[in-house]
CSV table of C-alpha atoms (C1' of nucleotides) in Angstrom, one decimal:
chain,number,residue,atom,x,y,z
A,131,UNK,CA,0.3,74.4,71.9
A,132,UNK,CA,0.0,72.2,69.0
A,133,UNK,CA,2.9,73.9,67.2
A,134,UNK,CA,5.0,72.7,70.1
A,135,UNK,CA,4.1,69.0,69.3
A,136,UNK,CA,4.7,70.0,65.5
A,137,UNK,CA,8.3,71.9,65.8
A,138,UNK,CA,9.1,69.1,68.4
A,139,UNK,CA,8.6,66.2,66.2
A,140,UNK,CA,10.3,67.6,63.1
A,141,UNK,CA,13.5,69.1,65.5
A,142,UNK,CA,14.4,65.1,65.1
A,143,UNK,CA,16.5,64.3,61.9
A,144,UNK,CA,15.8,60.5,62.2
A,145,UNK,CA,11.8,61.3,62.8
A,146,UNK,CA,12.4,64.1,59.5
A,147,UNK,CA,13.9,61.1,57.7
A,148,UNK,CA,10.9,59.2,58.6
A,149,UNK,CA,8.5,61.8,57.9
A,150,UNK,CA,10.3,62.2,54.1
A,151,UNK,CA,9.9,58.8,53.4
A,152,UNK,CA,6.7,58.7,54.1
A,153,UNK,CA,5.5,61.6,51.9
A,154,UNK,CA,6.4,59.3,49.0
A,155,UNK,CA,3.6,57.0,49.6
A,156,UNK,CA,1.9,55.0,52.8
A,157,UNK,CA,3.8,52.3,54.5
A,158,UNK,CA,3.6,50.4,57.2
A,159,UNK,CA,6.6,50.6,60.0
A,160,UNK,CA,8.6,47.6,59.0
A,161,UNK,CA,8.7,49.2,55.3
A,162,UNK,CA,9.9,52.0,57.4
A,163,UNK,CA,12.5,50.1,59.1
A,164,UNK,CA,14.4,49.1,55.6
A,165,UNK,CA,18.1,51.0,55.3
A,166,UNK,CA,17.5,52.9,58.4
A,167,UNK,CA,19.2,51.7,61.0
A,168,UNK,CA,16.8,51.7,63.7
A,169,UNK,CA,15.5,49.3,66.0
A,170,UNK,CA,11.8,48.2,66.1
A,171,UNK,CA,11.0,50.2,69.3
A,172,UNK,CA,12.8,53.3,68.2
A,173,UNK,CA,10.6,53.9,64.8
A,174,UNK,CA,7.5,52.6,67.1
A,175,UNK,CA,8.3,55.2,69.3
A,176,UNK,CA,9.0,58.0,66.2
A,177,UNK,CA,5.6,56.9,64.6
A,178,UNK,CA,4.3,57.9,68.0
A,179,UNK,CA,5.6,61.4,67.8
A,180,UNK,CA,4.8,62.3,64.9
A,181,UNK,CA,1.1,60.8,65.0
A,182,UNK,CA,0.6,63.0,68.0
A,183,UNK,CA,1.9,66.1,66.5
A,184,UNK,CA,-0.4,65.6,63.3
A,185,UNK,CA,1.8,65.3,60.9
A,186,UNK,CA,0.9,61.5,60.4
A,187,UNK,CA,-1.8,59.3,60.5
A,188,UNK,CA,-2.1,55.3,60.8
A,189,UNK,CA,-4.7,53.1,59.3
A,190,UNK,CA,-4.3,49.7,60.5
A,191,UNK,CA,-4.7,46.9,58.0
A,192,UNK,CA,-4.6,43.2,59.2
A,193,UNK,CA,-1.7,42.9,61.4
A,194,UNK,CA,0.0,45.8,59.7
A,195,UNK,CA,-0.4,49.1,60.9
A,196,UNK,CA,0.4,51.8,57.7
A,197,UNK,CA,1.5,55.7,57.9
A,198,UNK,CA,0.7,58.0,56.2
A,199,UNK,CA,1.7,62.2,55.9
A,200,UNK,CA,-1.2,64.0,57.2
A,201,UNK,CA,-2.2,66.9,55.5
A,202,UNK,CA,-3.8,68.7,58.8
A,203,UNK,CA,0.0,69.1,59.9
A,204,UNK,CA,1.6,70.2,56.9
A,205,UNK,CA,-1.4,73.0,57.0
A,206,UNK,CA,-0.6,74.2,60.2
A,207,UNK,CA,3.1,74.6,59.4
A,208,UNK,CA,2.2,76.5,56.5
A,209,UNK,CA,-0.3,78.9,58.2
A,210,UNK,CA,2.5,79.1,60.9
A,211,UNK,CA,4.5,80.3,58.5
A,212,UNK,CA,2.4,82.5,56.7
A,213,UNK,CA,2.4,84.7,59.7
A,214,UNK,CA,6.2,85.8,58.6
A,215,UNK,CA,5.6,85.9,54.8
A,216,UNK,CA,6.9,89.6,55.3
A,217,UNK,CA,10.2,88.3,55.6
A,218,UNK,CA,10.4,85.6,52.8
A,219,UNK,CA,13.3,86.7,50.3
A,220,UNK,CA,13.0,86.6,46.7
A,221,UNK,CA,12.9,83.0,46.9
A,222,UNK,CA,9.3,83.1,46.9
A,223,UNK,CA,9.4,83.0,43.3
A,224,UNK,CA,9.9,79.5,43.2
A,225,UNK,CA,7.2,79.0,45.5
A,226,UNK,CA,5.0,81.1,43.4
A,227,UNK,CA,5.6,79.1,40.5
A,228,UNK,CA,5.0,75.6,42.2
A,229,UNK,CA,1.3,77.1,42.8
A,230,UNK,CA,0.7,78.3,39.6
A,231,UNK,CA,1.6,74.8,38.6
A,232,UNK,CA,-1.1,73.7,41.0
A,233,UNK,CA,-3.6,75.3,38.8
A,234,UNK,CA,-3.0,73.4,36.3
B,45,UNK,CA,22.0,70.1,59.0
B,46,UNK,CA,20.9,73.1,59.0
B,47,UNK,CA,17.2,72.3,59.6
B,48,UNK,CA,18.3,70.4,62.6
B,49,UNK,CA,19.0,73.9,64.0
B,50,UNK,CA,16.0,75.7,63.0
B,51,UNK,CA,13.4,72.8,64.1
B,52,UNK,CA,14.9,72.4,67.6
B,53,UNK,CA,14.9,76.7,67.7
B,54,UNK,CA,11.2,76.8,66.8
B,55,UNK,CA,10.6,73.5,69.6
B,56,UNK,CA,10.9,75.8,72.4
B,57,UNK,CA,7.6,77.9,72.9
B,58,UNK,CA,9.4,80.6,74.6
B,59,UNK,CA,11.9,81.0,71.6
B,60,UNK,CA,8.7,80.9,69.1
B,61,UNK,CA,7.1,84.0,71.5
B,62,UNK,CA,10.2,85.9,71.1
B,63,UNK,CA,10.5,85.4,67.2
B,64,UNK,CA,7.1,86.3,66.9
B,65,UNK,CA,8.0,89.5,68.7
B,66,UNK,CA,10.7,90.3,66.7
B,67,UNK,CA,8.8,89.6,63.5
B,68,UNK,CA,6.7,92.7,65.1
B,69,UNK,CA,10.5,95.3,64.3
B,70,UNK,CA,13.6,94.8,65.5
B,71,UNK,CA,14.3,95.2,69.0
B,72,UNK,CA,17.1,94.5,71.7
B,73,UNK,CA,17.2,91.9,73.9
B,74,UNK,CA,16.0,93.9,77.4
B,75,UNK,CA,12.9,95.1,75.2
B,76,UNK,CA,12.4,92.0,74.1
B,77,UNK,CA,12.0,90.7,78.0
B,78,UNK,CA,9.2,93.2,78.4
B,79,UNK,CA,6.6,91.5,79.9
B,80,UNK,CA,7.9,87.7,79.1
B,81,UNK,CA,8.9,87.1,82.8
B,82,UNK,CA,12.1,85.4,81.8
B,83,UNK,CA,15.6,85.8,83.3
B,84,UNK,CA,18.5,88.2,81.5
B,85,UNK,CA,20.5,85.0,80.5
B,86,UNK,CA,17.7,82.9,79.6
B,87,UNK,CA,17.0,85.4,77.2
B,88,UNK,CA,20.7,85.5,76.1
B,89,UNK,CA,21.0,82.4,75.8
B,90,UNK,CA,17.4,81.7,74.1
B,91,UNK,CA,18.7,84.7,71.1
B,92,UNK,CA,21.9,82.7,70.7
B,93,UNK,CA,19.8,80.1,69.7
B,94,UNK,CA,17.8,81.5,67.1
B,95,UNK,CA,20.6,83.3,66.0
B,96,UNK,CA,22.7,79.7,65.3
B,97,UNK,CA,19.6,78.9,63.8
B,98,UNK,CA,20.0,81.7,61.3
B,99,UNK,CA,15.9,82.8,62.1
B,100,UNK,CA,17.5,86.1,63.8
B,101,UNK,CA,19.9,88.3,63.0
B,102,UNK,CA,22.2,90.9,65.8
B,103,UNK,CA,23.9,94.0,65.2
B,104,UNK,CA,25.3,95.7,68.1
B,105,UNK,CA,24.8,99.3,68.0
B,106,UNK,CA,26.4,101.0,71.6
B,107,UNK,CA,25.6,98.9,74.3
B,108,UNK,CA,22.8,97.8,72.8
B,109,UNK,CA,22.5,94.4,70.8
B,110,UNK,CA,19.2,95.3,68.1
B,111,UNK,CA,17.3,91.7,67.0
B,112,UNK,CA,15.7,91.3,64.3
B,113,UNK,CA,14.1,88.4,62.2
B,114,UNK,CA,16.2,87.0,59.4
B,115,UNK,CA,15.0,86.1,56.4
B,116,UNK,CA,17.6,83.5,54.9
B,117,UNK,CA,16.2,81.5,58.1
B,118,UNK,CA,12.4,82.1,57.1
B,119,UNK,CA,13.1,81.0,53.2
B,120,UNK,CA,15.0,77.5,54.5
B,121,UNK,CA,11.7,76.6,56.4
B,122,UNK,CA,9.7,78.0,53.0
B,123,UNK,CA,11.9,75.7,51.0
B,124,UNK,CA,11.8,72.7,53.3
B,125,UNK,CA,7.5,72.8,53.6
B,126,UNK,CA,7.6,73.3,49.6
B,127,UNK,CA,8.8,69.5,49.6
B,128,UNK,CA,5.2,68.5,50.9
B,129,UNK,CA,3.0,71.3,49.1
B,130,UNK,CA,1.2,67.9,47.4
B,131,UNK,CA,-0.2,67.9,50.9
B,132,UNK,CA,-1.3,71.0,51.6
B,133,UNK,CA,-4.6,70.9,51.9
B,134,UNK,CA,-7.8,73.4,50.3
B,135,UNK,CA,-6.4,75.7,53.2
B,136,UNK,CA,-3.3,76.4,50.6
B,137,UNK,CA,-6.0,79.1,49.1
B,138,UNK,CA,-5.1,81.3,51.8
B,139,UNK,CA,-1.5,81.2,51.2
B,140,UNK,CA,-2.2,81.6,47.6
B,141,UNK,CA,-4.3,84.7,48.5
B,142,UNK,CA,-1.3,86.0,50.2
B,143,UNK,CA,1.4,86.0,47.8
B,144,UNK,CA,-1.2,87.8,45.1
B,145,UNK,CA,-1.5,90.6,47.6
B,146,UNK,CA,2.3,90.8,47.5
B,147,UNK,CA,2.3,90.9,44.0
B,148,UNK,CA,1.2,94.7,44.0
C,233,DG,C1',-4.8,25.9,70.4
C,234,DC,C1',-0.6,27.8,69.3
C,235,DA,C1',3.6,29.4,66.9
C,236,DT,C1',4.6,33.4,64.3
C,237,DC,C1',4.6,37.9,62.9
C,238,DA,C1',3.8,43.3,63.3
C,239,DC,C1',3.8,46.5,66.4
C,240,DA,C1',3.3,48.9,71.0
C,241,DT,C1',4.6,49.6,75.7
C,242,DA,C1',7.6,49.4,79.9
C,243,DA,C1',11.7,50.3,82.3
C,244,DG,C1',16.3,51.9,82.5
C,245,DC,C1',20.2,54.8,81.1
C,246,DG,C1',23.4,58.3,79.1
C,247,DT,C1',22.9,62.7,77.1
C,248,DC,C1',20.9,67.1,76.0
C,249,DT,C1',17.8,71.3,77.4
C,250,DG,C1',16.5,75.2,79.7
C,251,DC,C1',16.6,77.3,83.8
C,252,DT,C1',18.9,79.4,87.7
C,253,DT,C1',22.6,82.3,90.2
C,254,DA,C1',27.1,84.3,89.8
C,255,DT,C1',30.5,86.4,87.2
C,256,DT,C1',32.5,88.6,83.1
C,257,DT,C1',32.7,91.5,78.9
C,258,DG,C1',31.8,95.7,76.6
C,259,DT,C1',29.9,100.5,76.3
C,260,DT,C1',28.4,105.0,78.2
C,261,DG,C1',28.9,109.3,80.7
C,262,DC,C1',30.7,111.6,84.6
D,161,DG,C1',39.3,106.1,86.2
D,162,DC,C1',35.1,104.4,87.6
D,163,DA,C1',30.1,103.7,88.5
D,164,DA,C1',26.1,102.1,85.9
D,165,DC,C1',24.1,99.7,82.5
D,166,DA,C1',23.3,95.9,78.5
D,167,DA,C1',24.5,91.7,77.3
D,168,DA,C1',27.2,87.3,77.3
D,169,DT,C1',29.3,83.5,79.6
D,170,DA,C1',30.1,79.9,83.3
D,171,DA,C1',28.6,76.4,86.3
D,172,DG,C1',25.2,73.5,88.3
D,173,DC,C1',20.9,71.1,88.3
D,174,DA,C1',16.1,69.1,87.5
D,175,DG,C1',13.6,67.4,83.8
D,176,DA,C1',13.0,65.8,79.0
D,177,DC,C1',14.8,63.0,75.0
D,178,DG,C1',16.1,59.1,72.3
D,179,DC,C1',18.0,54.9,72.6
D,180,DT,C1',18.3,50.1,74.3
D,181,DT,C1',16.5,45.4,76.0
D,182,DA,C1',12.6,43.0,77.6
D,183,DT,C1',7.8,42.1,77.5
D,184,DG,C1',3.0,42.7,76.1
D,185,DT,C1',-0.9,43.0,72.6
D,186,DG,C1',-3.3,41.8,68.6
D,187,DA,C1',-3.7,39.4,64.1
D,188,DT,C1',-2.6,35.4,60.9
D,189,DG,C1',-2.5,30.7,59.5
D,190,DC,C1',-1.6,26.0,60.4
DNA sequence: GCATCACATAAGCGTCTGCTTATTTGTTGC
DNA sequence: GCAACAAATAAGCAGACGCTTATGTGATGC
């Protein structure tokens, strides 16, 4: 199960923290790194996770490697959750409107 | 954090199978091991889970102990994904397609 | 070539998970 | 009370996780 890889990945604060980051913009993993806390391997490692559950993808550039949030992931966490949309409060509303802003 | 909870919950496929059940109507914890070949106290222990989580709710009626999905846990994972909607790919027309059916 | 840098991989280790079996708690009906 | 049932808890254990240090791989620039 993919969603296994997926939920696994993000049940990690430090890889969430990662994963945040990096849905402000591409970077490579020594970018990463800065006011983290964590050694080389450790994001290496991280980076690995999350690449294989989807939810990032790398593009290698000289001797740099850079991340960046892939959208296939986020996709399958949202059809995931579609499947209990039943159950969303009235806190969709602000949902709602962050579409409609879409459309514009 | 509270997403710590809910991601490490949804990690385990076993835990996703019986919140997907329980999205189905509520239902206690023996007819929720219908079929699932898993052990009384794994299943215990697997509902204690979810419910620290805050995806399931309990409310003991006679000896009993009903199940059901709880919403307040569904909206934090709505809220968290909305952070990345810039990501969500042409798929998001689904989704869109979804909350216009619940709009009537 | 070779030193340096960015990153990945290997190996080892303490901790956490999810399961099991055994037992306990709480409820029902006789 | 007590037998039967639903569910929770306790204890123990194999396997997975996340980290560390050490080493390997690939690219840059002199």
């Amino acid at each position: 199960m993919i969603e296994d890889d997926i939920f696994r990945a993000l049940a990690d604060p430090t890889r969430r923290a990662i994963f945040e980051k990096l849905a402000g913009g591409r970077m490579n993993a020594s970018a990463l790194r800065q006011g983290m806390a964590i050694s080389q391997p450790a994001m290496s490692q991280h980076l690995a996770v999350l690449r294989g559950a989807g939810l990032v993808r790398e593009a290698r550039q000289g001797r740099f490697v850079n991340y960046d949030v892939d959208p296939e992931g986020v996709a399958l966490i949202a059809q995931w959750l579609a499947k209990y949309r039943a159950y969303w409060p009235a806190r969709i509303d602000a949902l709602k409107a962050v579409l409609k802003e879409m459309d514009q």
